[in-house]
Coordinates of C-alpha atoms in Angstrom, one line a residue:
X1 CA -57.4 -114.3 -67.3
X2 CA -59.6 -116.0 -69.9
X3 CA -62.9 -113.7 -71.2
X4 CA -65.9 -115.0 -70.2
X5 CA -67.7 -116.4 -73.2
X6 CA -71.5 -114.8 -74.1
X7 CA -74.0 -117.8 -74.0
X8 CA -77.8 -116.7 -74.7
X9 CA -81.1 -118.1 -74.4
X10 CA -82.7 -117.5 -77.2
X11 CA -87.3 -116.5 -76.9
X12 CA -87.5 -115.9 -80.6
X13 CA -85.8 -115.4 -83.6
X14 CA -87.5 -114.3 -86.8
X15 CA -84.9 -117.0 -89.3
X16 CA -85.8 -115.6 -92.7
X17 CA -85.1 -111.8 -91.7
X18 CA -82.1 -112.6 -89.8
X19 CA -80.7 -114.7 -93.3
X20 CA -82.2 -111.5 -95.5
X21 CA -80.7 -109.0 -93.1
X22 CA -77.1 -110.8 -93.0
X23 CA -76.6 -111.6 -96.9
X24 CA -77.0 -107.9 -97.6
X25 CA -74.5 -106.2 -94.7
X26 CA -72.0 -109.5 -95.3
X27 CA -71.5 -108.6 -98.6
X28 CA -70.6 -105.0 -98.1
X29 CA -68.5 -105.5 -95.7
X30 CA -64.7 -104.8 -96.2
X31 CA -62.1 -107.6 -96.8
X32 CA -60.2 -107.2 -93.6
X33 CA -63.2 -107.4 -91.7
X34 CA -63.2 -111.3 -92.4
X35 CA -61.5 -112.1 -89.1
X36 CA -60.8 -115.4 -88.1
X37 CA -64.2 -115.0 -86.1
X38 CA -65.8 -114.6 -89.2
X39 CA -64.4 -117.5 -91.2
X40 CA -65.4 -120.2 -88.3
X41 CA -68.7 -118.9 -88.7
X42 CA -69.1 -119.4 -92.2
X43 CA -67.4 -122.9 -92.2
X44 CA -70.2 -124.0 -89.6
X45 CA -72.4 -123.2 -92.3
X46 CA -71.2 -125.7 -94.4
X47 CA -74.0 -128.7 -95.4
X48 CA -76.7 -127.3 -93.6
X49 CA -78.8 -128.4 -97.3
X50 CA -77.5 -131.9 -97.0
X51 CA -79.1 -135.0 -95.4
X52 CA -79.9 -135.0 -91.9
X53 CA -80.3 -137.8 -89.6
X54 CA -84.1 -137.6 -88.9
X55 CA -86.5 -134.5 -87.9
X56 CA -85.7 -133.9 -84.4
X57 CA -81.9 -133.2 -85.5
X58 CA -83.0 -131.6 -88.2
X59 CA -85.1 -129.3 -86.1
X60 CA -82.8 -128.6 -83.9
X61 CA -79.7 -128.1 -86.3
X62 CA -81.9 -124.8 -87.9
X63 CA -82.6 -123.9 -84.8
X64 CA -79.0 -123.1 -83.8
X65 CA -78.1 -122.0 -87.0
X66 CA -80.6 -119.4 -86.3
X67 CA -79.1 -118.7 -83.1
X68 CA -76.0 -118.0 -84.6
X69 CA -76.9 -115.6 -87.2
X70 CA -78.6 -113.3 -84.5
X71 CA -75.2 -113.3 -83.0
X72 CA -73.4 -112.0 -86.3
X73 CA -75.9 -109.9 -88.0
X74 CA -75.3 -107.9 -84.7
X75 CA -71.7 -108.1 -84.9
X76 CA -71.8 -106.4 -88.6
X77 CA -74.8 -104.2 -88.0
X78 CA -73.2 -102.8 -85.2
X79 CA -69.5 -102.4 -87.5
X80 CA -71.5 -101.4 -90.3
X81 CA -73.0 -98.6 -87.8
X82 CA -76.8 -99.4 -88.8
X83 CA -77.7 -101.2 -85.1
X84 CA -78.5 -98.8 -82.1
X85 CA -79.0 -99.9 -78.4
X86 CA -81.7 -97.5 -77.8
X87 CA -81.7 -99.3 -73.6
X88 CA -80.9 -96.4 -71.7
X89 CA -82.1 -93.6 -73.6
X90 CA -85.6 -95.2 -73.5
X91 CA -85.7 -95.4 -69.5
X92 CA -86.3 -92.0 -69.3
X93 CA -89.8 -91.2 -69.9
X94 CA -89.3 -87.7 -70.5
X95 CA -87.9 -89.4 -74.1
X96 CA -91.2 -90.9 -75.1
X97 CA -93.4 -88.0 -74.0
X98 CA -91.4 -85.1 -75.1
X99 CA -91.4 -86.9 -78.5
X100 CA -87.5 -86.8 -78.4
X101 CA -87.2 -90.7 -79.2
X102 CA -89.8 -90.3 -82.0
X103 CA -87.6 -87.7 -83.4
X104 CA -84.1 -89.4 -83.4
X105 CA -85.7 -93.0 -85.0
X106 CA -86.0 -93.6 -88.2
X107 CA -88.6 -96.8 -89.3
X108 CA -86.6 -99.1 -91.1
X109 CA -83.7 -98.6 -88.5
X110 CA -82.3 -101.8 -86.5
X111 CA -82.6 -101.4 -82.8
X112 CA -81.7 -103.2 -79.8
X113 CA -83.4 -102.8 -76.2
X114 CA -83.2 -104.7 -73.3
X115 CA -85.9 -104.2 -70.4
X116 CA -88.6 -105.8 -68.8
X117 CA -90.4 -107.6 -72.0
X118 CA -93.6 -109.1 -72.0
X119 CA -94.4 -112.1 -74.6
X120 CA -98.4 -112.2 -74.5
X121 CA -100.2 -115.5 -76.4
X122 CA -104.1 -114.2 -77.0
X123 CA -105.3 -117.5 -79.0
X124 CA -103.7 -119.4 -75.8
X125 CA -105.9 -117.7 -73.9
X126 CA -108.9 -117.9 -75.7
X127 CA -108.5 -121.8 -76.0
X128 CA -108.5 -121.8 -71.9
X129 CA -111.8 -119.9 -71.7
X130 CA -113.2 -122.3 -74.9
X131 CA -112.0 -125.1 -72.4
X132 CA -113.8 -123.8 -69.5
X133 CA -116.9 -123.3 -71.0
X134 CA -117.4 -126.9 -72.5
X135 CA -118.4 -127.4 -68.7
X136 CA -121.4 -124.8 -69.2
X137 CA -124.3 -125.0 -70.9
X138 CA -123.7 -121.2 -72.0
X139 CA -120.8 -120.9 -74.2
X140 CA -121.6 -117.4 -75.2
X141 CA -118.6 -115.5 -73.1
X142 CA -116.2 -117.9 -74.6
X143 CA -117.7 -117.4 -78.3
X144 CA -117.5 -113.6 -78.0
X145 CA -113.9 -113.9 -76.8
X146 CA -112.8 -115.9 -79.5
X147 CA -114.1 -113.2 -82.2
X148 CA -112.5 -110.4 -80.5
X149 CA -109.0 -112.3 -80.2
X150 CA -109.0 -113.6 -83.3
X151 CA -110.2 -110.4 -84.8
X152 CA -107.5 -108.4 -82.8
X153 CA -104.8 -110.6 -82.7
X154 CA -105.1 -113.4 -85.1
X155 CA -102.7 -116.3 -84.1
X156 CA -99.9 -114.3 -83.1
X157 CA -98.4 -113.1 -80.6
X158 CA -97.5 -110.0 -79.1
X159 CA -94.4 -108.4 -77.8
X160 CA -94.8 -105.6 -75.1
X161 CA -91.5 -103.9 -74.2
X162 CA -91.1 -101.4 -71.2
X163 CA -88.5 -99.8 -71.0
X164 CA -89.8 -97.2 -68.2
X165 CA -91.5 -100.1 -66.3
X166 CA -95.1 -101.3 -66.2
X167 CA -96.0 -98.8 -64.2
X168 CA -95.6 -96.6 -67.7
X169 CA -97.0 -99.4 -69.9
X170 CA -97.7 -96.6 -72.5
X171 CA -93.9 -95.7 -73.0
X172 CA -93.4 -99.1 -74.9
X173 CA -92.0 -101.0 -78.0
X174 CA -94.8 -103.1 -79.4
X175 CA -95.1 -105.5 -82.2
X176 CA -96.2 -109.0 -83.2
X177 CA -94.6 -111.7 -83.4
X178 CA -95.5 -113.6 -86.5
X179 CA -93.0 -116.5 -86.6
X180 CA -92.8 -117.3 -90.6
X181 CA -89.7 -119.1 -90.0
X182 CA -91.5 -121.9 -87.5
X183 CA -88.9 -121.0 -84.7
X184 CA -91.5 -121.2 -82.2
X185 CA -93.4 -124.1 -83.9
X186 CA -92.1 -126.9 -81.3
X187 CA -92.5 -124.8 -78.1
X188 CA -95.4 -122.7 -78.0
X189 CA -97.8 -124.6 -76.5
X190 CA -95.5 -124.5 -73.4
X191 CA -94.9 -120.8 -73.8
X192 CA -96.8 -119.7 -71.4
X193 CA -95.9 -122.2 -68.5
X194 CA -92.6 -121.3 -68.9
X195 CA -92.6 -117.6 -68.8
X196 CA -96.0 -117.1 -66.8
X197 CA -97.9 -113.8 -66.8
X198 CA -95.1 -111.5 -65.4
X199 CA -93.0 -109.3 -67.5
X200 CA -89.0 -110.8 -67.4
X201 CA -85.9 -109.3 -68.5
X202 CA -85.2 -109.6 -72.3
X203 CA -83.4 -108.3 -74.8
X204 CA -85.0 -107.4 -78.6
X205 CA -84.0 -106.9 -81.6
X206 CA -85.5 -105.3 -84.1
X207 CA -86.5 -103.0 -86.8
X208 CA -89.0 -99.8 -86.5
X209 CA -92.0 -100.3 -88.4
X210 CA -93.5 -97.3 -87.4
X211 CA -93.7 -94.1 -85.6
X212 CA -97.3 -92.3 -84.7
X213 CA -97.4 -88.7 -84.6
X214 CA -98.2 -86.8 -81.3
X215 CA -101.3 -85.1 -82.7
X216 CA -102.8 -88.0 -84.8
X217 CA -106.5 -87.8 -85.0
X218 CA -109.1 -89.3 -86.3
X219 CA -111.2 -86.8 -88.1
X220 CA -114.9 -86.6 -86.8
X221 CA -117.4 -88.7 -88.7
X222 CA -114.8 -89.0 -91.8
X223 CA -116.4 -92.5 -91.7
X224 CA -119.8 -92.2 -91.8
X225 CA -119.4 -89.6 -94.5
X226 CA -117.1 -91.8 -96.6
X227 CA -119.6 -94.7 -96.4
X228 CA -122.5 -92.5 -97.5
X229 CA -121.0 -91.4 -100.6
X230 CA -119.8 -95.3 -101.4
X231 CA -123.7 -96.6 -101.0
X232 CA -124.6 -93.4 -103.3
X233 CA -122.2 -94.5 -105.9
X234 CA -123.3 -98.3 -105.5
X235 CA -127.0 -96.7 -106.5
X236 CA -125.8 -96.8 -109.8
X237 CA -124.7 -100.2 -109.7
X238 CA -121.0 -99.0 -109.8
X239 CA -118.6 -99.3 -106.9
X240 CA -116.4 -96.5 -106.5
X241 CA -112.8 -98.4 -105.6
X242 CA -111.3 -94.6 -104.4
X243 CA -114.6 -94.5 -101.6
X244 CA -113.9 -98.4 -100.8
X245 CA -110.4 -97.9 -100.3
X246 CA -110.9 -94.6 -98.3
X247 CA -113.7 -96.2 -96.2
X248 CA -111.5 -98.8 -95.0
X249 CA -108.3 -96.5 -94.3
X250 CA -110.7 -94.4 -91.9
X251 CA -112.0 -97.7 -90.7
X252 CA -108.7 -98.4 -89.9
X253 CA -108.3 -95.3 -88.4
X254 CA -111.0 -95.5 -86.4
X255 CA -110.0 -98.8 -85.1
X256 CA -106.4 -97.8 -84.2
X257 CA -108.0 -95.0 -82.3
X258 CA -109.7 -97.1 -80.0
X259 CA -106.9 -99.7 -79.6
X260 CA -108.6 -102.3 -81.3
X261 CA -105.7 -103.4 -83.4
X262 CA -102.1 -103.9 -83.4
X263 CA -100.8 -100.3 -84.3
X264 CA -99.1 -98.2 -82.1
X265 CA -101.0 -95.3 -80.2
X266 CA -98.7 -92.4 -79.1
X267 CA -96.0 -92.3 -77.3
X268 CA -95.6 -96.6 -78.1
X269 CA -93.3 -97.0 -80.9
X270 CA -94.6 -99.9 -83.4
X271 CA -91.5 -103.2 -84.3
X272 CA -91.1 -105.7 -86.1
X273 CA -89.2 -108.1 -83.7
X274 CA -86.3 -110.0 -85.3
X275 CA -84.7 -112.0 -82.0
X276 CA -85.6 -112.3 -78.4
X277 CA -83.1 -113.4 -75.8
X278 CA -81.4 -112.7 -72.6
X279 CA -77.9 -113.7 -71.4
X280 CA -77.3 -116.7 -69.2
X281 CA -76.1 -116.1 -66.0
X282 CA -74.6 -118.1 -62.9
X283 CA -76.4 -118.3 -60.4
X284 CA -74.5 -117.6 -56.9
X285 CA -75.4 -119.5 -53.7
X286 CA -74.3 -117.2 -50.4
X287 CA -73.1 -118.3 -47.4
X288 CA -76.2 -117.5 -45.5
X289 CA -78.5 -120.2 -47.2
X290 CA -76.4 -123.0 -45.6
X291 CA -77.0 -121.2 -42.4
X292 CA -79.8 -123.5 -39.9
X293 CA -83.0 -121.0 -38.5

């Protein structure tokens, strides 16, 4: 009996990492890995530079392309041994707060987890509230909304991934979702629609960007002593770039303390996402449904 063939529906895919990503493990790879597989992959590739019958095509031409290079950079990260389906190891909460997953990833490493993903769209939501209050004659709620969004978030937007559940929304792969390849340019007005609020089955890939340390602190008015010493050297009328910089690391700091910015607070594990998708699957109609009462 014939395989089943892997068909995806693809969220997200971050195009110029994939491309980076796959030009460096292709070309270590061995000579007798180029299996027939292999060589119908790189023959689709074939005048993807050359004219194209109008946008739309266009758009959607790169758009699979894309698609497919998810689906062999995981093929030779996974030969190469440098991909790691972290899935079931990160179920167990015991992982996160015992610090044993912190301890066995490395940032930089390529990791794969599928669980109940959440794709959140803050500037989306800030636009509703903008649209609401064009009704009011007080538009300060909306105002103050935008400035925290923006400030927070920017225009991207964020992937929440718990492995453990919602219920422990802590134990989670975070990152943002920047999009500098346009993948999401045609389709993210609708984004929301689509998904809705609740958390759905994905799959990510990705890289580790960053891992916090249990016992990160913020040291107690390192701040406010830092920004003393900068105004004392501006008395002078010379700025101090060592104080600067320090004053906005511990600003920074400070910030990432009180989860008012994108970095990760323990035990959440910071990523750079590289694909989002989940596999298709039939649906199966039971007898039951064709069943009157």
């Amino acid at each position: 009996m014939a395989l089943q063939a892997s068909v995806r529906e693809y969220l997200y895919v971050d195009t110029p990492r994939v491309r980076t990503l796959l030009a460096q493990m292709s070309s270590g790879l061995p000579e007798e890995r180029q299996s027939d597989r292999m060589r119908s992959w790189k023959a689709s590739l074939t005048g993807i530079d050359g004219p194209q019958r109008d946008e739309g095509v266009a758009e959607r031409e790169v758009r699979s392309l894309a698609d497919l290079h998810v689906a062999m950079l995981e093929e030779v990260a996974e030969y190469s041994g440098m991909l790691t389906d972290v899935s079931d190891v990160s179920k167990r909460s015991k992982n996160w707060h015992r610090g044993r997953l912190h301890k066995a990833l490395r940032p930089s490493s390529i990791i794969r987890v599928t669980g109940p993903t959440a794709i959140i769209d803050p500037a989306s939501f800030a636009a509703v509230v903008s649209a609401f209050d064009e009704i009011n004659d007080d538009d300060s709620f909306s105002r103050m909304v935008n400035i925290i969004i923006k400030s927070m978030y920017g225009d991207h937007l964020a992937l929440r991934v718990y492995p453990c559940g919602e219920d422990e929304w802590e134990c989670q792969y975070s990152g943002v979702v920047a999009d500098p390849g346009g993948y999401l340019a045609g389709e993210r007005s609708v984004l929301f629609a689509r998904l809705g609020a609740d958390v759905q089955e994905w799959t990510t890939l990705a890289t580790i960007s960053r891992i916090p340390a249990q016992n990160e602190t913020v040291s107690p008015g390192g701040f406010q002593r830092i920004m003393t010493s900068l105004q004392a050297s501006m008395g002078g009328e010379q700025l101090s770039r060592r104080l600067l910089e320090k004053m906005i690391l511990e600003a920074s700091r400070e910030l990432e303390s009180r989860g008012l910015s994108e970095a990760p607070v323990w035990p959440a594990i910071s990523v750079v996402p590289i694909a989002v998708y989940r596999e298709i699957r039939r649906s199966r109609l039971t007898p039951d449904l064709e069943i009157d009462g």
